[in-house]
Every structure is written in C-alpha cells, then in structure tokens.
XYZ file of C-alpha atoms in Angstrom:
369
model
C 91.283 -74.756 -7.411
C 91.645 -72.640 -4.401
C 94.088 -73.146 -1.615
C 93.936 -71.961 2.070
C 95.325 -71.764 5.498
C 93.704 -71.512 8.731
C 95.925 -68.806 9.755
C 96.103 -65.919 7.580
C 92.675 -64.174 8.330
C 92.406 -63.847 4.373
C 89.136 -65.051 2.710
C 89.437 -68.552 1.012
C 88.784 -67.035 -2.295
C 91.483 -64.448 -2.003
C 94.226 -66.832 -1.356
C 96.518 -68.240 -4.328
C 98.847 -70.199 -2.280
C 99.246 -70.410 1.352
C 100.447 -73.392 3.718
C 99.139 -74.288 6.714
C 101.990 -75.132 9.195
C 102.033 -75.727 12.869
C 104.621 -72.833 13.107
C 102.150 -70.424 11.708
C 99.476 -71.228 14.381
C 102.260 -71.099 17.125
C 103.484 -67.757 15.858
C 99.833 -66.560 16.032
C 99.158 -67.741 19.623
C 102.476 -66.556 20.847
C 102.049 -62.934 19.601
C 99.986 -61.583 22.466
C 99.107 -58.451 20.652
C 97.872 -60.149 17.282
C 96.016 -62.877 19.195
C 94.476 -60.724 21.735
C 93.110 -58.565 18.739
C 91.917 -61.591 16.894
C 90.056 -62.618 20.061
C 88.532 -59.076 20.569
C 87.146 -59.055 17.251
C 85.689 -62.649 17.417
C 84.233 -62.198 20.836
C 82.548 -58.874 19.862
C 81.147 -60.674 16.627
C 79.840 -63.638 18.726
C 78.390 -61.452 21.669
C 75.085 -60.616 20.200
C 73.521 -59.040 23.357
C 76.701 -57.212 24.407
C 76.636 -58.430 27.832
C 80.251 -59.214 28.073
C 79.812 -62.970 28.171
C 78.939 -65.813 25.513
C 76.018 -68.108 26.132
C 75.795 -71.591 24.783
C 73.854 -70.402 21.740
C 76.273 -67.346 21.170
C 79.181 -70.029 21.239
C 77.836 -72.281 18.510
C 79.358 -70.445 15.413
C 82.886 -70.613 17.003
C 82.272 -74.471 17.630
C 81.136 -74.604 13.936
C 84.262 -72.777 12.863
C 86.539 -74.852 14.955
C 84.956 -78.131 13.505
C 85.476 -76.566 9.894
C 89.023 -75.836 10.712
C 89.597 -79.377 11.742
C 88.156 -80.643 8.554
C 84.832 -81.988 10.179
C 81.525 -82.543 8.276
C 78.854 -80.022 9.409
C 76.966 -80.570 12.621
C 74.147 -83.210 12.419
C 75.791 -85.320 9.640
C 77.411 -87.813 11.701
C 77.274 -89.045 15.195
C 81.064 -89.234 15.487
C 81.876 -85.825 14.458
C 78.921 -84.653 16.524
C 80.441 -86.043 19.588
C 83.656 -83.912 18.689
C 81.607 -80.750 18.490
C 80.085 -81.490 21.750
C 83.643 -81.928 23.244
C 84.655 -78.750 21.904
C 81.713 -76.977 23.487
C 82.339 -78.559 26.776
C 85.925 -77.171 26.522
C 84.388 -73.726 26.609
C 81.630 -74.397 29.324
C 83.512 -77.183 31.315
C 80.122 -78.955 30.882
C 78.287 -77.019 33.376
C 78.809 -73.153 32.752
C 75.992 -71.198 30.864
C 78.283 -68.085 30.164
C 81.662 -67.813 29.069
C 83.953 -64.815 29.656
C 86.274 -63.232 27.297
C 89.297 -64.393 29.398
C 87.902 -68.046 29.361
C 87.167 -67.951 25.460
C 90.770 -66.765 24.915
C 92.279 -69.357 27.049
C 90.244 -72.319 25.472
C 90.806 -70.900 22.032
C 94.533 -70.885 22.717
C 94.591 -74.353 23.977
C 92.651 -75.763 20.923
C 94.914 -73.976 18.368
C 97.857 -75.181 20.136
C 96.531 -78.700 20.027
C 95.839 -78.532 16.348
C 99.500 -77.262 15.831
C 100.750 -80.135 17.875
C 98.746 -82.529 15.864
C 100.286 -81.151 12.580
C 103.903 -81.836 13.884
C 106.034 -80.576 11.279
C 103.894 -81.465 8.314
C 102.944 -78.461 6.169
C 99.406 -79.016 4.966
C 97.835 -77.025 1.984
C 93.969 -77.052 2.074
C 92.581 -77.281 -1.515
C 89.337 -76.686 -2.713
C 88.895 -78.808 -5.938
C 86.067 -77.300 -8.244
C 86.734 -78.729 -11.540
C 88.380 -75.671 -13.044
C 92.031 -77.095 -12.901
C 90.837 -80.492 -14.396
C 89.010 -78.722 -17.223
C 92.187 -76.791 -17.834
C 94.368 -79.979 -17.982
C 91.974 -81.990 -20.417
C 92.041 -78.861 -22.727
C 95.513 -78.141 -22.311
C 98.453 -78.909 -24.366
C 99.908 -81.530 -22.145
C 96.849 -83.604 -21.918
C 97.447 -86.085 -24.732
C 101.158 -86.661 -23.921
C 100.321 -87.374 -20.227
C 97.347 -89.483 -20.981
C 99.197 -91.607 -23.489
C 101.936 -92.261 -21.080
C 99.381 -93.137 -18.441
C 97.410 -95.263 -20.850
C 100.585 -97.461 -21.434
C 100.831 -98.075 -17.901
C 96.960 -99.296 -17.462
C 96.092 -100.755 -20.799
C 96.194 -104.339 -21.525
C 94.585 -106.681 -24.125
C 91.605 -107.869 -21.618
C 90.963 -104.539 -19.936
C 87.733 -102.810 -20.721
C 87.457 -99.218 -21.744
C 85.449 -98.370 -18.508
C 88.097 -100.046 -16.511
C 90.807 -98.114 -18.140
C 88.939 -94.918 -17.559
C 88.469 -95.551 -13.834
C 92.062 -96.567 -13.450
C 93.127 -93.332 -15.185
C 90.997 -91.342 -12.931
C 92.601 -93.005 -9.854
C 96.090 -92.088 -11.280
C 95.245 -88.381 -11.748
C 96.116 -86.297 -8.728
C 95.486 -82.793 -7.304
C 98.137 -81.603 -9.731
C 95.748 -82.124 -12.679
C 92.757 -80.982 -10.497
C 91.522 -84.544 -9.459
C 90.560 -85.458 -5.951
C 91.553 -88.817 -4.750
C 88.975 -91.031 -6.401
C 90.030 -93.936 -3.824
C 87.848 -91.908 -1.381
C 84.552 -93.293 -1.225
C 82.772 -90.168 -1.140
C 84.351 -88.974 -4.169
C 83.629 -92.030 -6.090
C 80.122 -92.097 -5.050
C 79.290 -88.497 -5.747
C 81.755 -87.309 -8.370
C 82.990 -90.317 -10.391
C 80.281 -92.747 -10.417
C 77.680 -90.192 -11.498
C 80.070 -89.208 -14.339
C 80.349 -92.722 -15.607
C 76.456 -93.297 -15.327
C 75.932 -90.164 -17.764
C 78.658 -91.120 -20.033
C 77.420 -92.187 -23.543
C 80.311 -94.470 -24.185
C 79.199 -97.625 -22.842
C 78.492 -98.980 -26.086
C 81.958 -99.343 -26.741
C 82.781 -100.950 -23.501
C 82.928 -104.305 -24.923
C 85.615 -103.628 -27.485
C 89.039 -105.276 -26.663
C 91.702 -104.467 -26.716
C 90.994 -100.615 -25.994
C 92.792 -98.476 -28.641
C 94.725 -95.509 -27.504
C 92.721 -93.192 -29.688
C 89.412 -94.441 -28.287
C 90.711 -94.210 -24.838
C 91.748 -90.515 -25.162
C 88.538 -89.499 -26.688
C 86.298 -91.243 -24.251
C 88.476 -90.442 -21.188
C 87.894 -86.626 -22.035
C 84.126 -87.229 -22.183
C 84.125 -88.728 -18.681
C 86.479 -86.060 -17.482
C 84.114 -83.295 -18.512
C 81.317 -84.862 -16.592
C 83.747 -85.053 -13.627
C 84.441 -81.399 -13.925
C 80.685 -80.650 -13.963
C 80.093 -82.649 -10.757
C 83.035 -80.785 -8.911
C 81.659 -77.637 -9.968
C 78.437 -78.447 -8.270
C 79.881 -80.364 -5.536
C 83.519 -78.956 -4.607
C 85.815 -81.228 -2.670
C 88.100 -80.100 0.058
C 91.485 -82.151 0.150
C 94.137 -81.924 2.605
C 97.499 -82.022 0.499
C 100.787 -82.579 2.370
C 104.222 -83.179 0.869
C 107.330 -83.950 2.866
C 110.918 -84.199 1.983
C 113.213 -86.588 3.718
C 116.892 -85.949 3.770
C 118.109 -88.345 6.459
C 118.359 -85.673 9.214
C 115.842 -87.545 11.283
C 117.975 -90.795 11.276
C 120.967 -88.644 11.961
C 119.356 -87.418 15.136
C 118.106 -90.865 16.194
C 121.751 -92.508 15.624
C 123.381 -89.598 17.517
C 121.457 -90.242 20.723
C 122.037 -93.891 21.861
C 119.401 -93.646 24.658
C 116.714 -92.812 22.093
C 117.984 -95.246 19.502
C 117.972 -98.418 22.090
C 114.544 -97.062 23.332
C 113.127 -96.915 19.836
C 114.515 -100.388 18.709
C 113.248 -102.143 21.979
C 109.874 -100.663 21.422
C 109.967 -101.890 17.870
C 111.078 -105.538 18.905
C 108.462 -105.945 21.591
C 106.043 -107.887 19.421
C 108.356 -109.410 17.338
C 108.488 -113.409 17.807
C 111.665 -114.803 19.254
C 112.784 -118.569 19.498
C 113.456 -120.427 22.862
C 116.892 -118.947 22.858
C 115.789 -115.469 22.354
C 116.874 -115.261 18.601
C 114.812 -113.365 15.995
C 114.541 -114.225 12.257
C 115.859 -111.664 9.981
C 112.900 -111.965 7.912
C 111.344 -109.476 10.420
C 113.750 -106.683 9.411
C 111.092 -105.158 7.157
C 108.346 -105.328 9.637
C 110.605 -103.664 12.355
C 111.842 -101.076 10.070
C 108.237 -99.851 9.437
C 107.742 -99.522 13.075
C 110.982 -97.645 13.554
C 110.296 -95.525 10.312
C 108.299 -92.592 11.888
C 110.414 -92.538 14.896
C 113.458 -91.745 12.450
C 111.570 -89.171 10.536
C 110.998 -91.611 7.668
C 107.798 -92.547 5.474
C 106.992 -96.205 5.058
C 110.040 -98.204 4.118
C 108.323 -99.068 0.731
C 108.428 -95.452 -0.301
C 112.225 -95.247 0.344
C 112.923 -98.327 -1.379
C 111.939 -96.635 -4.469
C 114.770 -94.311 -4.371
C 117.181 -95.866 -2.083
C 118.198 -99.240 -4.060
C 120.502 -100.731 -1.630
C 117.611 -101.019 1.183
C 115.743 -103.930 -0.510
C 119.224 -105.638 -1.130
C 120.013 -105.193 2.487
C 116.560 -106.324 3.914
C 116.171 -109.177 1.574
C 119.782 -110.288 1.542
C 119.184 -113.155 3.909
C 117.655 -116.353 4.057
C 115.532 -116.105 7.246
C 118.679 -116.792 9.402
C 117.911 -116.600 13.184
C 120.155 -114.157 15.023
C 120.645 -112.964 18.598
C 118.694 -109.640 19.533
C 121.926 -107.542 19.750
C 123.008 -108.698 16.015
C 119.378 -107.845 14.761
C 119.890 -104.376 16.368
C 123.086 -104.015 14.625
C 121.641 -104.936 11.235
C 118.888 -102.390 11.738
C 121.081 -99.662 12.760
C 123.532 -100.308 9.652
C 120.350 -100.281 7.433
C 119.312 -96.946 8.879
C 122.747 -95.569 8.298
C 122.788 -96.714 4.988
C 119.287 -94.979 4.349
C 120.642 -91.855 5.793
C 123.651 -91.275 3.768
C 121.686 -91.891 0.561
C 118.870 -89.611 1.555
C 121.541 -87.031 2.366
C 122.793 -87.043 -1.174
C 119.264 -87.747 -2.706
C 116.339 -86.564 -0.759
C 112.956 -87.888 -1.602
C 109.520 -86.333 -1.404
C 106.335 -88.064 -0.396
C 102.922 -86.541 -0.863
C 99.556 -87.515 0.435
C 95.913 -86.114 -0.304
C 92.908 -86.944 1.705
C 89.403 -85.624 1.559
C 88.822 -83.679 4.759
C 85.098 -82.999 4.472
C 82.603 -83.181 1.773
C 81.334 -80.325 -0.352
C 82.479 -77.070 1.177
C 79.484 -74.925 2.159
C 81.545 -72.128 3.555
C 85.015 -71.971 4.747
C 86.079 -71.591 8.263
C 86.268 -68.161 9.652
C 87.912 -69.163 12.831
C 91.003 -67.197 12.282
C 89.574 -64.633 9.954
C 89.128 -61.018 11.720
C 85.776 -59.474 11.491
C 85.526 -56.875 8.664
C-alpha cells in the first residue's frame, strides 16, 4: 500500500508515508519563491509551442491533474465530474479566452489550491493506494489467526452462512490490514463480488453453524482472490484520522456570542409547543447539529468513550422545558464532554474511495524533471 500527498512533488511510488494537510498547501502557495518555481516548471511543460501562452488544448493536462488531485474519476466517465472539469477550465479561460498567460495561470492555480486547502479545514488526509500487498501480508502473517478468531467471535452465529460470515469479515477489515472499504459500491462490485464468485467453497455454504476452523480456511481463500483483484485494480482511498480533545468545545463555551448563535441555529427546526417549550428528547438531535461547531464528531462516536453522555442525554422522560433551560442542559452536556475528552481524547478515523483504479497519480504539484 502506497501513500501520497499532493504537495511534496515526490512521485507516488517514492513516498512511504506523507500527510496531505491544508497547512502544507497553504505553505506552498504562500512561499512565493517555491510556488513561482513550480508555476514556471508547469507552464513551460504545458506550453508545447513555446509562445508564452497556454491554449485550451495545452491546458487540458493541468485540468486533468487538478481533477486527479480532487479525487475525480477520469474525464468522460461521469457527467457530474465532467461538469467539474469544465468549471476548472473556465476558471482559467473565464469562459471566453483562447489563451492564458503565465500570470493568469499562476493566479488561478493559486486560487484553486487555496480552495482545496480551505475544504480540507484542519483534517489531515492520507491518500492510500491499496494494491493487495498489505492484505496478502496480513493473511500470511503471524497475527492473522488471532485477529480473525476475535473477529469471528463477533460475527458468527448459529444461523449465519459461511459466505455471510466472510462478507461481514471483509467489511470489518480496514486499510490497516490492506482492505479498502467494502461498503463502497465500486469496491463491492469490482473487488469483493468477483472474489466470491471465483471462490470454490460454495458447497460448504449450507453448513450451519459455521465452525471457526472452516471460517479461517475459507476466508483466506477469498482474501487471496481479493488481493489478486486489488493487484489488477488498485483502489485509491482517502484516509483521515482526527483526535478530539475537547479544545473545540472549550473555544465555543468561552465565546458567549458564538455559543448562543450556535444553539439558536441548532434549535431553529426543533418542534416547540404552544408555550414555546421543547421536549428534552430532542437533546440528542440538537447535540448532533452542534457537534461540528464544537469540533466534535457525531455524538454516537463520543458516547463510546464518554460514558456519562448517554446518561445525561437519556436521563429524562421527555419532559417539556423552556428554551433557556434546554440551552442550559446542552451547555452542561458540552461541558461534561469537554472535561472527559481533556482527560481521555478519542480518535475517529474514516476511509472513503476517492476514485476508481489509479491510472496515474496526479502530477499537479510535482515539478518537472
């Protein structure tokens, strides 16, 4: 499995572990000398007729690179993504120009990169190219049996089929074991289902309950076919992992204006009775709205670690309270979450397929050789 960022200028295959962070892009664009050098290289590379301007045709490779950096599928594969490619080209040409100068090219590229950085906010993203090597290493490694026995204990049941257990197990594996998210429809259709179709263990699928020994043996067979499919069709995954330590809540609670504004926004669509009172059963709904404003993941993720949150949210009988009291309860819950996260931060990770098989990595921010 290879990792990449869009800011280093190092070819994908040369990178062992790099993190794509908005600060990296900001630093690149704001460093006039480095960014100007990058633009000079790219402009010269694109300006095939050396006339000092880029035609629409000469701009196409840059537009394709920007699309790759954004995680779009190749041009022509989707009307939705093709529309974005057209918009990127229009940024350069303003919809009418036939030629773009180096100055215009630099300004638009800067705006696009800064827009990408703003979209990333503070979330570091690792771009992973999953090609089956790590999964093969996992299923042949020393930890395979112990990890899969533990996993089988979670998914096995008397009425579960062998195939069903294997599918559930694949869903439980993560990029740490070299498995892209099988919840993604493309991964399921092109990687997982073909592996199951070529699996020779369907004759055993009616045996119930499934034994641990049979599961380990047959799962490895399917996983080996998955690794072969990944070798032929590598999958690009955006992996992010964020640590929540309560600092976002602390900032929100220390700014009364922002806190009131956030709570009022969250309460806009909450039903009230004729006296303007709100049922406390909506605490969870409103907390999920406030969560991103307070630098939190979904409350469900917090509840797994902050034990008192569920009790505080559920410790009522649907009693109707005035809006001010409802806001006070929300503030108390946020304060409790903050204190517990300060002592016990939690990490939440996510994985999403950003585009189908990688034909070539984006060279947008890679200097010419």
